[in-house]
Short mmCIF file of C-alpha atoms in Angstrom, two decimals:
data_model
loop_
_atom_site.label_atom_id
_atom_site.label_comp_id
_atom_site.label_asym_id
_atom_site.label_seq_id
_atom_site.Cartn_x
_atom_site.Cartn_y
_atom_site.Cartn_z
CA UNK I 12 -18.75 32.48 26.83
CA UNK I 13 -22.20 32.95 26.41
CA UNK I 14 -24.05 32.62 23.61
CA UNK I 15 -25.03 36.49 22.83
CA UNK I 16 -20.79 36.92 23.65
CA UNK I 17 -19.80 35.08 20.64
CA UNK I 18 -18.37 36.57 17.79
CA UNK I 19 -21.18 37.64 15.04
CA UNK I 20 -19.40 34.84 13.05
CA UNK I 21 -20.21 32.31 15.95
CA UNK I 22 -23.92 33.23 16.54
CA UNK I 23 -26.42 31.59 14.74
CA UNK I 24 -24.00 29.81 12.48
CA UNK I 25 -24.67 26.51 14.44
CA UNK I 26 -23.92 22.96 12.73
CA UNK I 27 -27.15 21.45 11.58
CA UNK I 28 -28.17 18.12 9.96
CA UNK I 29 -28.16 20.32 6.42
CA UNK I 30 -24.76 21.85 6.67
CA UNK I 31 -22.52 19.20 8.76
CA UNK I 32 -22.24 15.51 8.32
CA UNK I 33 -19.44 13.18 9.46
CA UNK I 34 -16.91 12.21 6.47
CA UNK I 35 -17.40 9.00 5.47
CA UNK I 36 -15.96 7.22 2.53
CA UNK I 37 -19.36 4.73 2.49
CA UNK I 38 -20.87 7.94 1.57
CA UNK I 39 -18.86 7.65 -1.91
CA UNK I 40 -20.74 4.95 -3.13
CA UNK I 41 -24.12 6.08 -2.28
CA UNK I 42 -23.66 9.13 -4.27
CA UNK I 43 -22.15 7.05 -7.32
CA UNK I 44 -25.46 5.12 -7.45
CA UNK I 45 -27.84 8.08 -7.51
CA UNK I 46 -26.07 10.23 -9.59
CA UNK I 47 -24.50 7.06 -12.28
CA UNK I 48 -26.30 4.01 -11.16
CA UNK I 49 -26.32 2.05 -14.48
CA UNK I 50 -22.31 2.74 -15.06
CA UNK I 51 -20.24 -0.38 -14.66
CA UNK I 52 -18.51 -0.56 -11.25
CA UNK I 53 -16.76 -3.83 -11.14
CA UNK I 54 -15.43 -6.18 -13.45
CA UNK I 55 -14.59 -10.02 -12.56
CA UNK I 56 -14.18 -12.43 -15.06
CA UNK I 57 -17.40 -12.42 -16.68
CA UNK I 58 -19.40 -10.68 -13.96
CA UNK I 59 -20.48 -7.07 -14.53
CA UNK I 60 -21.88 -4.85 -11.43
CA UNK I 61 -23.28 -1.77 -12.02
CA UNK I 62 -23.09 1.14 -9.28
CA UNK I 63 -27.16 0.68 -8.50
CA UNK I 64 -25.97 -2.84 -7.99
CA UNK I 65 -22.88 -2.88 -6.14
CA UNK I 66 -24.85 -0.33 -3.33
CA UNK I 67 -28.01 -2.92 -3.13
CA UNK I 68 -25.60 -5.52 -2.28
CA UNK I 69 -23.61 -3.64 0.25
CA UNK I 70 -26.93 -2.59 1.77
CA UNK I 71 -27.87 -5.73 2.19
CA UNK I 72 -24.27 -6.93 3.41
CA UNK I 73 -24.88 -3.82 6.01
CA UNK I 74 -28.11 -5.28 6.69
CA UNK I 75 -27.49 -8.78 7.47
CA UNK I 76 -24.71 -8.17 9.46
CA UNK I 77 -26.48 -5.51 11.61
CA UNK I 78 -29.61 -8.69 11.99
CA UNK I 79 -26.87 -10.79 13.02
CA UNK I 80 -25.95 -8.23 15.93
CA UNK I 81 -23.11 -6.41 14.15
CA UNK I 82 -22.54 -2.87 15.38
CA UNK I 83 -20.77 0.32 16.15
CA UNK I 84 -16.99 -0.34 16.34
CA UNK I 85 -17.75 -4.48 16.29
CA UNK I 86 -14.96 -5.42 13.64
CA UNK I 87 -15.28 -7.56 10.46
CA UNK I 88 -12.72 -9.40 9.54
CA UNK I 89 -11.90 -10.27 5.81
CA UNK I 90 -9.47 -13.05 4.22
CA UNK I 91 -9.84 -12.78 0.39
CA UNK I 92 -7.39 -11.78 -2.67
CA UNK I 93 -8.81 -8.98 -5.06
CA UNK I 94 -12.69 -10.25 -5.88
CA UNK I 95 -15.62 -7.85 -5.48
CA UNK I 96 -16.92 -8.91 -1.72
CA UNK I 97 -13.47 -6.91 -0.54
CA UNK I 98 -14.77 -3.94 -1.95
CA UNK I 99 -18.17 -4.17 -0.75
CA UNK I 100 -17.22 -5.24 2.50
CA UNK I 101 -15.10 -2.13 2.18
CA UNK I 102 -18.26 -0.01 2.26
CA UNK I 103 -20.81 -2.62 4.05
CA UNK I 104 -19.01 -2.52 6.83
CA UNK I 105 -18.53 1.45 7.28
CA UNK I 106 -21.78 1.56 6.82
CA UNK I 107 -22.68 -0.11 10.14
CA UNK I 108 -20.47 2.09 11.73
CA UNK I 109 -18.59 -1.30 12.40
CA UNK I 110 -14.74 -1.69 11.97
CA UNK I 111 -13.50 -3.66 8.86
CA UNK I 112 -9.92 -5.63 9.59
CA UNK I 113 -8.75 -6.78 5.95
CA UNK I 114 -6.18 -9.88 6.71
CA UNK I 115 -2.95 -10.57 4.67
CA UNK I 116 -3.36 -13.56 2.75
CA UNK I 117 0.08 -14.35 2.49
CA UNK I 118 0.19 -15.01 6.20
CA UNK I 119 0.34 -18.25 8.50
CA UNK I 120 -2.00 -19.77 10.99
CA UNK I 121 -0.92 -18.50 13.84
CA UNK I 122 -0.54 -14.77 12.46
CA UNK I 123 -4.25 -14.92 11.30
CA UNK I 124 -5.48 -15.97 14.41
CA UNK I 125 -3.23 -13.11 16.69
CA UNK I 126 -5.12 -10.98 14.33
CA UNK I 127 -8.46 -12.11 15.28
CA UNK I 128 -8.22 -12.19 18.82
CA UNK I 129 -6.18 -8.54 19.08
CA UNK I 130 -9.05 -7.39 16.87
CA UNK I 131 -11.84 -8.91 18.54
CA UNK I 132 -12.87 -9.60 15.23
CA UNK I 133 -16.67 -10.83 15.29
CA UNK I 134 -17.39 -11.88 12.03
CA UNK I 135 -14.78 -13.25 9.34
CA UNK I 136 -15.75 -12.84 6.05
CA UNK I 137 -13.43 -15.45 4.13
CA UNK I 138 -12.10 -16.17 0.09
CA UNK I 139 -13.12 -19.94 -0.38
CA UNK I 140 -9.08 -20.21 -1.74
CA UNK I 141 -7.96 -19.67 1.63
CA UNK I 142 -10.26 -22.04 3.33
CA UNK I 143 -7.38 -24.48 4.96
CA UNK I 144 -5.46 -21.84 6.07
CA UNK I 145 -8.77 -19.87 7.87
CA UNK I 146 -9.23 -24.06 9.35
CA UNK I 147 -5.71 -24.20 10.73
CA UNK I 148 -6.40 -20.32 12.23
CA UNK I 149 -9.73 -21.50 13.75
CA UNK I 150 -8.03 -23.81 15.55
CA UNK I 151 -6.02 -21.75 17.65
CA UNK I 152 -8.21 -18.66 18.36
CA UNK I 153 -9.63 -18.01 21.50
CA UNK I 154 -12.75 -16.76 20.36
CA UNK I 155 -14.47 -18.22 17.05
CA UNK I 156 -15.75 -15.24 15.12
CA UNK I 157 -18.87 -16.09 12.57
CA UNK I 158 -17.24 -17.43 9.19
CA UNK I 159 -19.12 -15.97 6.52
CA UNK I 160 -17.53 -17.95 2.93
CA UNK I 161 -17.37 -16.00 -0.57
CA UNK I 162 -17.70 -19.51 -2.67
CA UNK I 163 -14.43 -19.39 -4.59
CA UNK I 164 -14.29 -21.65 -8.47
CA UNK I 165 -13.00 -24.95 -8.43
CA UNK I 166 -11.86 -24.07 -4.18
CA UNK I 167 -13.52 -27.59 -2.52
CA UNK I 168 -15.60 -27.00 0.39
CA UNK I 169 -15.00 -25.23 3.25
CA UNK I 170 -13.47 -27.88 6.26
CA UNK I 171 -15.49 -25.96 9.30
CA UNK I 172 -19.50 -24.34 9.23
CA UNK I 173 -19.44 -21.11 7.68
CA UNK I 174 -22.60 -18.99 6.61
CA UNK I 175 -22.27 -18.97 2.40
CA UNK I 176 -22.19 -14.99 1.47
CA UNK I 177 -24.68 -14.83 -0.80
CA UNK I 178 -27.24 -16.66 1.52
CA UNK I 179 -26.37 -13.63 4.23
CA UNK I 180 -27.01 -10.90 1.48
CA UNK I 181 -30.48 -12.43 0.94
CA UNK I 182 -31.08 -11.86 4.49
CA UNK I 183 -30.32 -8.17 3.84
CA UNK I 184 -32.43 -5.27 2.82
CA UNK I 185 -31.15 -3.70 -0.25
CA UNK I 186 -32.73 -0.51 0.87
CA UNK I 187 -31.70 -0.59 4.12
CA UNK I 188 -31.40 2.89 5.76
CA UNK I 189 -27.85 2.80 7.11
CA UNK I 190 -26.14 5.41 9.49
CA UNK I 191 -22.78 5.39 8.81
CA UNK I 192 -20.10 6.91 11.74
CA UNK I 193 -21.75 8.81 14.95
CA UNK I 194 -18.31 11.24 14.64
CA UNK I 195 -15.98 11.24 11.67
CA UNK I 196 -12.90 10.13 13.93
CA UNK I 197 -14.70 7.24 14.87
CA UNK I 198 -12.30 3.99 13.82
CA UNK I 199 -13.03 2.88 10.89
CA UNK I 200 -10.27 0.18 9.52
CA UNK I 201 -8.16 -2.21 11.30
CA UNK I 202 -4.83 -2.77 9.61
CA UNK I 203 -2.16 -5.05 10.78
CA UNK I 204 1.58 -4.15 10.01
CA UNK I 205 3.89 -6.82 8.39
CA UNK I 206 6.51 -6.24 11.48
CA UNK I 207 10.32 -7.99 11.59
CA UNK I 208 10.20 -9.02 14.85
CA UNK I 209 7.28 -9.39 17.81
CA UNK I 210 3.50 -9.43 17.00
CA UNK I 211 2.39 -7.33 14.78
CA UNK I 212 0.97 -3.78 15.18
CA UNK I 213 -2.73 -2.88 14.11
CA UNK I 214 -3.05 0.25 12.76
CA UNK I 215 -6.36 2.23 13.22
CA UNK I 216 -7.85 4.45 10.71
CA UNK I 217 -10.82 6.94 10.89
CA UNK I 218 -13.40 7.61 8.76
CA UNK I 219 -12.33 11.26 8.40
CA UNK I 220 -8.76 9.76 7.29
CA UNK I 221 -9.98 7.20 4.42
CA UNK I 222 -12.04 10.03 3.03
CA UNK I 223 -9.50 12.86 2.99
CA UNK I 224 -7.21 9.91 1.42
CA UNK I 225 -9.29 8.50 -1.30
CA UNK I 226 -9.69 12.33 -2.44
CA UNK I 227 -6.28 12.64 -2.06
CA UNK I 228 -5.45 9.83 -4.32
CA UNK I 229 -7.86 10.51 -7.05
CA UNK I 230 -6.65 13.86 -7.41
CA UNK I 231 -3.13 12.86 -7.51
CA UNK I 232 -3.82 9.58 -9.65
CA UNK I 233 -5.83 11.92 -12.08
CA UNK I 234 -8.85 9.18 -11.61
CA UNK I 235 -11.76 10.28 -13.60
CA UNK I 236 -15.45 8.53 -14.46
CA UNK I 237 -13.17 7.23 -17.41
CA UNK I 238 -10.94 5.15 -15.50
CA UNK I 239 -10.69 1.60 -15.57
CA UNK I 240 -8.24 0.39 -12.59
CA UNK I 241 -6.90 -2.70 -12.31
CA UNK I 242 -5.91 -4.36 -8.93
CA UNK I 243 -2.63 -5.71 -9.21
CA UNK I 244 -2.14 -3.48 -5.60
CA UNK I 245 -4.05 -6.16 -2.65
CA UNK I 246 -6.46 -4.80 -1.33
CA UNK I 247 -5.57 -6.11 2.16
CA UNK I 248 -2.72 -3.57 2.14
CA UNK I 249 -3.46 -0.54 3.22
CA UNK I 250 -6.96 -1.03 2.49
CA UNK I 251 -5.24 -1.18 -1.05
CA UNK I 252 -4.04 2.42 -0.52
CA UNK I 253 -7.97 3.60 -0.06
CA UNK I 254 -8.42 2.85 -3.58
CA UNK I 255 -11.33 0.99 -3.16
CA UNK I 256 -12.75 4.45 -1.57
CA UNK I 257 -10.78 6.43 -4.55
CA UNK I 258 -12.27 4.93 -8.07
CA UNK I 259 -15.73 5.27 -6.67
CA UNK I 260 -15.73 8.56 -5.67
CA UNK I 261 -14.37 9.23 -9.21
CA UNK I 262 -16.75 7.02 -10.66
CA UNK I 263 -14.32 4.50 -12.42
CA UNK I 264 -14.40 0.58 -13.34
CA UNK I 265 -12.61 -1.24 -10.84
CA UNK I 266 -11.40 -4.71 -12.66
CA UNK I 267 -10.62 -7.56 -10.27
CA UNK I 268 -7.73 -9.87 -10.61
CA UNK I 269 -7.32 -12.90 -7.94
CA UNK I 270 -3.58 -13.47 -8.63
CA UNK I 271 -1.03 -11.12 -10.38
CA UNK I 272 0.60 -12.77 -13.31
CA UNK I 273 2.23 -10.94 -16.00
CA UNK I 274 -0.38 -12.69 -18.66
CA UNK I 275 -3.31 -11.80 -16.63
CA UNK I 276 -2.26 -8.21 -16.17
CA UNK I 277 -1.31 -7.78 -20.08
CA UNK I 278 -4.65 -9.27 -21.24
CA UNK I 279 -6.90 -7.62 -19.15
CA UNK I 280 -5.20 -3.89 -20.14
CA UNK I 281 -5.44 -4.90 -23.59
CA UNK I 282 -9.31 -6.26 -23.18
CA UNK I 283 -11.00 -3.70 -21.07
CA UNK I 284 -9.07 -0.58 -21.47
CA UNK I 285 -7.40 -0.22 -17.76
CA UNK I 286 -6.07 3.46 -17.50
CA UNK I 287 -4.61 2.60 -14.00
CA UNK I 288 -3.25 0.02 -11.89
CA UNK I 289 -0.71 0.10 -8.49
CA UNK I 290 1.92 -2.49 -7.25
CA UNK I 291 4.77 -3.19 -5.48
CA UNK I 292 8.25 -2.79 -7.01
CA UNK I 293 7.91 -6.84 -7.71
CA UNK I 294 4.46 -5.92 -9.55
CA UNK I 295 6.63 -3.48 -11.96
CA UNK I 296 9.34 -6.19 -12.30
CA UNK I 297 6.97 -9.05 -13.62
CA UNK I 298 5.68 -6.77 -15.79
CA UNK I 299 8.88 -5.33 -17.31
CA UNK I 300 10.88 -9.01 -17.56
CA UNK I 301 7.57 -11.02 -18.99
CA UNK I 302 8.21 -13.20 -21.67
CA UNK I 303 7.64 -11.24 -24.79
CA UNK I 304 5.33 -14.26 -25.97
CA UNK I 305 2.62 -12.97 -23.05
CA UNK I 306 2.90 -9.03 -23.58
CA UNK I 307 -0.31 -7.90 -25.34
CA UNK I 308 -0.40 -4.41 -27.34
CA UNK I 309 -2.50 -1.55 -26.21
CA UNK I 310 -3.39 1.84 -27.25
CA UNK I 311 -3.95 3.51 -24.24
CA UNK I 312 -1.20 4.64 -21.75
CA UNK I 313 -1.55 3.36 -18.47
CA UNK I 314 -0.55 5.26 -15.32
CA UNK I 315 1.66 2.76 -13.11
CA UNK I 316 2.05 3.68 -9.04
CA UNK I 317 4.16 2.17 -7.54
CA UNK I 318 5.50 2.69 -3.52
CA UNK I 319 8.45 0.85 -1.63
CA UNK I 320 11.85 1.18 -2.93
CA UNK I 321 12.82 3.55 -5.98
CA UNK I 322 12.27 2.16 -9.41
CA UNK I 323 15.50 1.66 -10.62
CA UNK I 324 16.54 3.46 -14.25
CA UNK I 325 16.30 -0.28 -16.00
CA UNK I 326 12.24 -0.52 -14.84
CA UNK I 327 11.26 2.87 -15.84
CA UNK I 328 12.82 2.66 -19.53
CA UNK I 329 10.98 -0.61 -19.79
CA UNK I 330 7.89 0.54 -18.11
CA UNK I 331 7.75 3.57 -20.40
CA UNK I 332 8.60 0.92 -23.78
CA UNK I 333 5.73 -1.04 -22.56
CA UNK I 334 3.56 1.96 -23.09
CA UNK I 335 3.58 2.40 -19.02
CA UNK I 336 3.77 5.85 -16.93
CA UNK I 337 5.31 5.42 -13.85
CA UNK I 338 4.50 7.59 -10.63
CA UNK I 339 6.67 6.76 -7.56
CA UNK I 340 5.10 7.01 -3.90
CA UNK I 341 5.73 6.49 -0.88
CA UNK I 342 4.33 5.98 2.06
CA UNK I 343 3.21 3.23 5.31
CA UNK I 344 0.40 1.54 6.84
CA UNK I 345 0.43 4.57 9.51
CA UNK I 346 -0.10 6.88 6.76
CA UNK I 347 -3.20 5.28 4.85
CA UNK I 348 -0.23 4.43 2.19
CA UNK I 349 0.34 7.14 0.09
CA UNK I 350 1.66 10.76 1.67
CA UNK I 351 3.62 11.65 -0.77
CA UNK I 352 4.20 11.55 -4.94
CA UNK I 353 6.81 12.06 -7.46
CA UNK I 354 5.15 14.43 -9.69
CA UNK I 355 6.30 14.46 -13.04
CA UNK I 356 7.21 18.41 -14.09
CA UNK I 357 7.39 19.39 -17.91
CA UNK I 358 11.08 20.60 -17.51
CA UNK I 359 12.53 17.20 -16.51
CA UNK I 360 11.90 16.18 -20.31
CA UNK I 361 14.48 18.11 -21.48
CA UNK I 362 17.06 15.99 -18.83
CA UNK I 363 19.49 13.68 -20.30
CA UNK I 364 17.66 10.27 -19.53
CA UNK I 365 19.47 8.85 -16.29
CA UNK I 366 18.84 12.37 -14.94
CA UNK I 367 15.54 12.21 -15.95
CA UNK I 368 14.86 8.71 -14.24
CA UNK I 369 16.81 9.76 -11.06
CA UNK I 370 14.32 12.86 -10.86
CA UNK I 371 11.18 10.35 -11.13
CA UNK I 372 12.76 7.75 -8.08
CA UNK I 373 12.22 10.62 -5.51
CA UNK I 374 9.88 9.91 -3.00
CA UNK I 375 8.47 13.75 -4.40
CA UNK I 376 5.71 15.57 -2.39
CA UNK I 377 3.03 15.65 -0.21
CA UNK I 378 -0.53 14.98 -1.44
CA UNK I 379 -2.75 17.64 -1.37
CA UNK I 380 -4.42 15.80 1.99
CA UNK I 381 -1.25 15.61 4.02
CA UNK I 382 -0.92 18.56 5.95
CA UNK I 383 2.53 18.53 6.89
CA UNK I 384 5.39 17.01 5.56
CA UNK I 385 9.61 17.73 6.35
CA UNK I 386 12.50 15.76 6.53
CA UNK I 387 13.91 16.44 10.41
CA UNK I 388 16.89 15.95 12.55
CA UNK I 389 15.87 12.96 14.17
CA UNK I 390 17.43 14.07 17.64
CA UNK I 391 16.16 17.37 17.52
CA UNK I 392 12.84 17.50 15.25
CA UNK I 393 13.98 20.87 13.54
CA UNK I 394 13.57 20.72 9.54
CA UNK I 395 17.24 19.83 7.80
CA UNK I 396 17.94 22.84 4.99
CA UNK I 397 16.73 21.81 1.59
CA UNK I 398 19.81 21.29 -0.52
CA UNK I 399 19.08 17.46 -1.47
CA UNK I 400 22.48 16.72 0.81
CA UNK I 401 21.91 16.92 4.70
CA UNK I 402 20.30 13.86 5.90
CA UNK I 403 17.18 13.64 8.41
CA UNK I 404 14.18 11.60 9.10
CA UNK I 405 11.11 11.87 6.68
CA UNK I 406 8.19 13.24 9.23
CA UNK I 407 4.67 13.98 8.59
CA UNK I 408 1.09 15.02 10.28
CA UNK I 409 -2.33 15.09 9.20
CA UNK I 410 -5.64 13.88 9.10
CA UNK I 411 -4.37 10.66 6.91
CA UNK I 412 -1.98 9.94 9.61
CA UNK I 413 -3.19 7.01 11.79
CA UNK I 414 -5.05 7.62 15.17
CA UNK I 415 -2.98 5.01 16.54
CA UNK I 416 -1.74 1.27 17.33
CA UNK I 417 -4.64 -0.79 18.62
CA UNK I 418 -4.27 -1.50 21.95
CA UNK I 419 -0.35 -0.29 22.04
CA UNK I 420 0.33 2.48 23.87
CA UNK I 421 4.07 2.14 24.02
CA UNK I 422 4.32 1.50 20.11
CA UNK I 423 1.64 4.66 19.45
CA UNK I 424 4.17 6.69 21.38
CA UNK I 425 7.07 5.79 19.69
CA UNK I 426 5.34 6.60 16.68
CA UNK I 427 3.43 9.78 16.78
CA UNK I 428 5.82 11.84 18.65
CA UNK I 429 4.56 15.71 19.37
CA UNK I 430 2.85 16.72 16.27
CA UNK I 431 4.70 14.01 13.90
CA UNK I 432 4.36 11.00 12.51
CA UNK I 433 8.11 9.80 12.97
CA UNK I 434 8.95 7.04 9.64
CA UNK I 435 12.18 6.11 10.53
CA UNK I 436 12.79 6.56 6.82
CA UNK I 437 16.37 9.06 6.07
CA UNK I 438 16.01 11.40 3.33
CA UNK I 439 17.55 14.26 2.04
CA UNK I 440 15.13 17.35 1.31
CA UNK I 441 15.54 19.14 -1.86
CA UNK I 442 14.56 22.76 -3.15
CA UNK I 443 11.90 22.19 -5.20
CA UNK I 444 10.56 20.25 -2.05
CA UNK I 445 10.39 16.60 -2.77
CA UNK I 446 11.83 14.37 -0.53
CA UNK I 447 14.41 11.58 -1.41
CA UNK I 448 15.22 8.26 0.65
CA UNK I 449 18.65 7.33 1.13
CA UNK I 450 17.71 4.57 3.64
CA UNK I 451 15.82 3.13 6.02
CA UNK I 452 17.95 4.24 9.73
CA UNK I 453 18.77 0.42 10.10
CA UNK I 454 19.94 -0.16 6.38
CA UNK I 455 22.80 2.34 6.00
CA UNK I 456 26.14 0.66 5.86
CA UNK I 457 28.64 2.30 8.15
CA UNK I 458 32.55 1.05 6.46
CA UNK I 459 35.42 2.26 7.78
CA UNK I 460 33.43 5.74 8.79
CA UNK I 461 32.04 6.32 5.74
CA UNK I 462 28.29 5.63 5.37
CA UNK I 463 26.79 4.16 2.38
CA UNK I 464 22.88 4.22 1.42
CA UNK I 465 22.23 0.62 0.35
CA UNK I 466 19.82 1.97 -2.31
CA UNK I 467 22.55 3.78 -4.48
CA UNK I 468 24.54 0.72 -4.37
CA UNK I 469 20.81 -1.38 -5.55
CA UNK I 470 20.24 1.13 -8.33
CA UNK I 471 23.49 0.48 -9.52
CA UNK I 472 23.59 -3.20 -9.34
CA UNK I 473 20.06 -3.42 -11.39
CA UNK I 474 21.29 -1.61 -14.08
CA UNK I 475 23.37 -4.95 -14.73
CA UNK I 476 21.11 -6.62 -17.84
CA UNK I 477 20.91 -9.76 -16.10
CA UNK I 478 19.99 -8.33 -12.77
CA UNK I 479 15.94 -8.47 -11.98
CA UNK I 480 16.26 -7.55 -8.00
CA UNK I 481 19.01 -6.67 -5.40
CA UNK I 482 19.19 -6.19 -1.87
CA UNK I 483 22.26 -4.47 -0.17
CA UNK I 484 22.97 -5.11 3.74
CA UNK I 485 25.74 -4.97 5.86
CA UNK I 486 28.06 -7.73 6.78
CA UNK I 487 30.10 -7.36 10.03
CA UNK I 488 33.89 -6.71 8.98
CA UNK I 489 36.57 -6.75 11.34
CA UNK I 490 38.85 -4.13 9.85
CA UNK I 491 36.16 -1.68 8.51
CA UNK I 492 33.66 -2.37 10.69
CA UNK I 493 30.66 -3.19 8.20
CA UNK I 494 31.06 -4.23 4.51
CA UNK I 495 28.07 -4.19 1.59
CA UNK I 496 26.97 -7.09 0.78
CA UNK I 497 24.69 -7.74 -1.90
CA UNK I 498 21.59 -10.83 -2.42
CA UNK I 499 21.04 -11.26 -6.15
CA UNK I 500 17.72 -12.33 -7.84
CA UNK I 501 18.91 -12.95 -11.83
CA UNK I 502 16.09 -12.47 -14.50
CA UNK I 503 15.31 -15.72 -15.89
CA UNK I 504 16.86 -17.31 -18.77
CA UNK I 505 19.98 -14.42 -18.58
CA UNK I 506 23.57 -16.20 -18.77
CA UNK I 507 24.95 -17.13 -15.36
CA UNK I 508 27.03 -14.17 -13.83
CA UNK I 509 29.84 -14.72 -10.99
CA UNK I 510 30.87 -12.12 -8.08
CA UNK I 511 33.63 -11.09 -9.99
CA UNK I 512 31.83 -9.64 -12.57
CA UNK I 513 29.70 -8.15 -10.08
CA UNK I 514 32.60 -6.53 -8.38
CA UNK I 515 33.82 -4.90 -11.50
CA UNK I 516 30.22 -4.06 -13.07
CA UNK I 517 30.06 -1.91 -9.59
CA UNK I 518 33.76 -0.42 -9.26
CA UNK I 519 33.25 0.84 -12.99
CA UNK I 520 30.36 3.18 -11.30
CA UNK I 521 30.84 3.46 -7.94
CA UNK I 522 33.53 4.63 -5.35
CA UNK I 523 35.35 2.05 -4.08
CA UNK I 524 34.30 1.93 -0.16
CA UNK I 525 30.52 1.71 -2.11
CA UNK I 526 31.26 -1.60 -3.87
CA UNK I 527 29.94 -4.65 -2.36
CA UNK I 528 32.73 -7.13 -0.62
CA UNK I 529 30.31 -10.14 -1.12
CA UNK I 530 27.82 -11.05 -3.77
CA UNK I 531 25.44 -13.92 -3.36
CA UNK I 532 22.61 -15.44 -5.85
CA UNK I 533 19.34 -16.85 -5.66
CA UNK I 534 15.48 -15.75 -4.95
CA UNK I 535 15.18 -13.15 -2.47
CA UNK I 536 13.29 -13.44 0.25
CA UNK I 537 10.33 -11.16 0.42
CA UNK I 538 7.22 -10.08 3.10
CA UNK I 539 3.60 -11.00 2.45
CA UNK I 540 3.04 -7.77 0.41
CA UNK I 541 6.19 -8.07 -1.82
CA UNK I 542 8.70 -6.22 0.11
CA UNK I 543 12.32 -7.87 0.30
CA UNK I 544 12.92 -9.03 3.70
CA UNK I 545 16.14 -7.07 4.56
CA UNK I 546 16.12 -8.40 8.12
CA UNK I 547 16.55 -12.20 6.94
CA UNK I 548 19.38 -10.93 4.30
CA UNK I 549 21.34 -9.00 7.53
CA UNK I 550 20.91 -12.42 9.76
CA UNK I 551 22.87 -14.24 6.82
CA UNK I 552 25.00 -11.65 6.05
CA UNK I 553 26.47 -12.22 9.70
CA UNK I 554 26.63 -15.69 9.60
CA UNK I 555 28.67 -15.15 6.91
CA UNK I 556 31.16 -13.22 9.31
#
C-alpha cells in the first residue's frame, strides 16, 4: 500500500517527536523535578533529598557512567539495601539506556558471581555493608566489573579496589542531557529469580513494562503527592515491585530503611507520617507480633500491601487493630511484581468477620495495566468456569509481563506459552472476577485420592494463638500415598505446644483427611525474599518416611 492509498486516519498523521516519545520510567523523575523540585523526595536517617537534588544526582551518575564507557544495553549491577543510592540507580541507569541488575543481598557469593557473569555486568555498585560478600564473589567471577562503593556508616574499609560513589558522581554533569531508550521495548532491568534448583533465571523487563507497572501500582495503591512510602520491601525484589518509579510518578516521599525491624518500622511510621508500605507476609508477621514495648501509636491509617501466601485471618485482625489497612496482592518476578490486587468492596463490610477476612485473603482482580487474566485448564488452555470451585492455573498477559529469561529460550518457552504467561499457581475463579489461589501445582497434597490444599490447612494452623508461621507439605505414606506434614514456628514467648494439641485443634476445624498426621516445631527455612522454602521442608518430610 502506498502512502496515498492509506486510510484518511493513517494519512498525514504520522509519529513525530512532538506526539510520540518512547515510554520510560526515568521520565517520571524529570517531570517531578520540573513540577515540584523543592518537595521532599527521599528521607534516609538525617538525610533529606528534594526532587531537584535527586534529579541532579541521577543525572550526575548517568553522566559519570557514560564517561566511563557505559552505554546502551550495558549492564550495571547493584548490591545494596534500601538506601537512596538504590533509588538513584533505578533512574540513572535507564537514562543511559543501560540495563540495571539489582542483586539479592541475601544470596551467597557463588550465586552473586554467577549473576554478574551471566548478566555481563560492566559495573557493580555495592553498599559498603556487603563488602565482605562482594569480596568473595569477585574472587569467583570470570570478568571483574568496575566496582563502585557506597560508604556505609560504621562499615570497615572494603577489601577490594573500588571507586567511591560520591567521587564518581563528582565526575558527572548535573545538567546531563540524557537520551533514554531508543525504543520502549528496549531492555531496562535484569532480575534474577530465587529458584529452588539449578542456576537462577534472569527475567528481563522493558522500559514500557516498567512505566506501565509503576502507574498501575500508583493507581491501585492510591499513591498521591501526599503519600509517604516506607521501604520495608527489598528494592532488589522485582525492582521493589516498581515502587521506586511509582512513588516518584505520584510525587510522594520515600523513606529508606536499611534493616527491617519492628521497632524501626513503628518509629518511622510515627515520625514521618508514613501512609504506605509493602512487604512479604513475614513482614506483616513481624509487625503483628512485635513486642508491645516497641509499638508506637500513630494517628493515620497505613495502607499495607503484601504478596506471597495469603495473610491469615489472625494477621489481618491484628494489623487492623494496630492501624494498618492490608491489601493482598499476587504476582511474580515474571510479572514485574503485582499482577492482581484484592480490592476491598463496600458490601464486604457487612459480612461476618471471618467471611470478610476470607474475601480479603483472595488474590483479587487484575491491575488496570494487565491486559488479560484468567484461570484456565493447564492442559487445554481454556478458561475454567467462574464458579469459585473449579481449579485451574492462573495465566496473565500484557505489557507488564517479562520479555523472557536472559539467555534461556527453553525456560522462556515453557513460561510464555502462546499468548499467556503460565504462573504454575492453581486457583479458582469467582463470579465477581476475583482469583483465589488454592496452591502451587507442586504443593497440592493428594491423600487417598483426595486433593488437599496446603494453604487451607496453613490458614487453620495460624489461627492457633501460639503459632506464628505454618507450612504444610506432602509426606509420602505407604497407605494413603501422601499425608499432610506440618512445620510450625511458634510465637516468641508462647507456651510450649505439643503435636497432639495441634492435631486436636485442626480436627475441630478441618475434615479428618486434611488434618496433619505429622507435626514438627522449629524455625522455618526462608528464601532471600522471606518466602518459606517448601522444597527444603518437602525433603525433610521425605526423610521422615
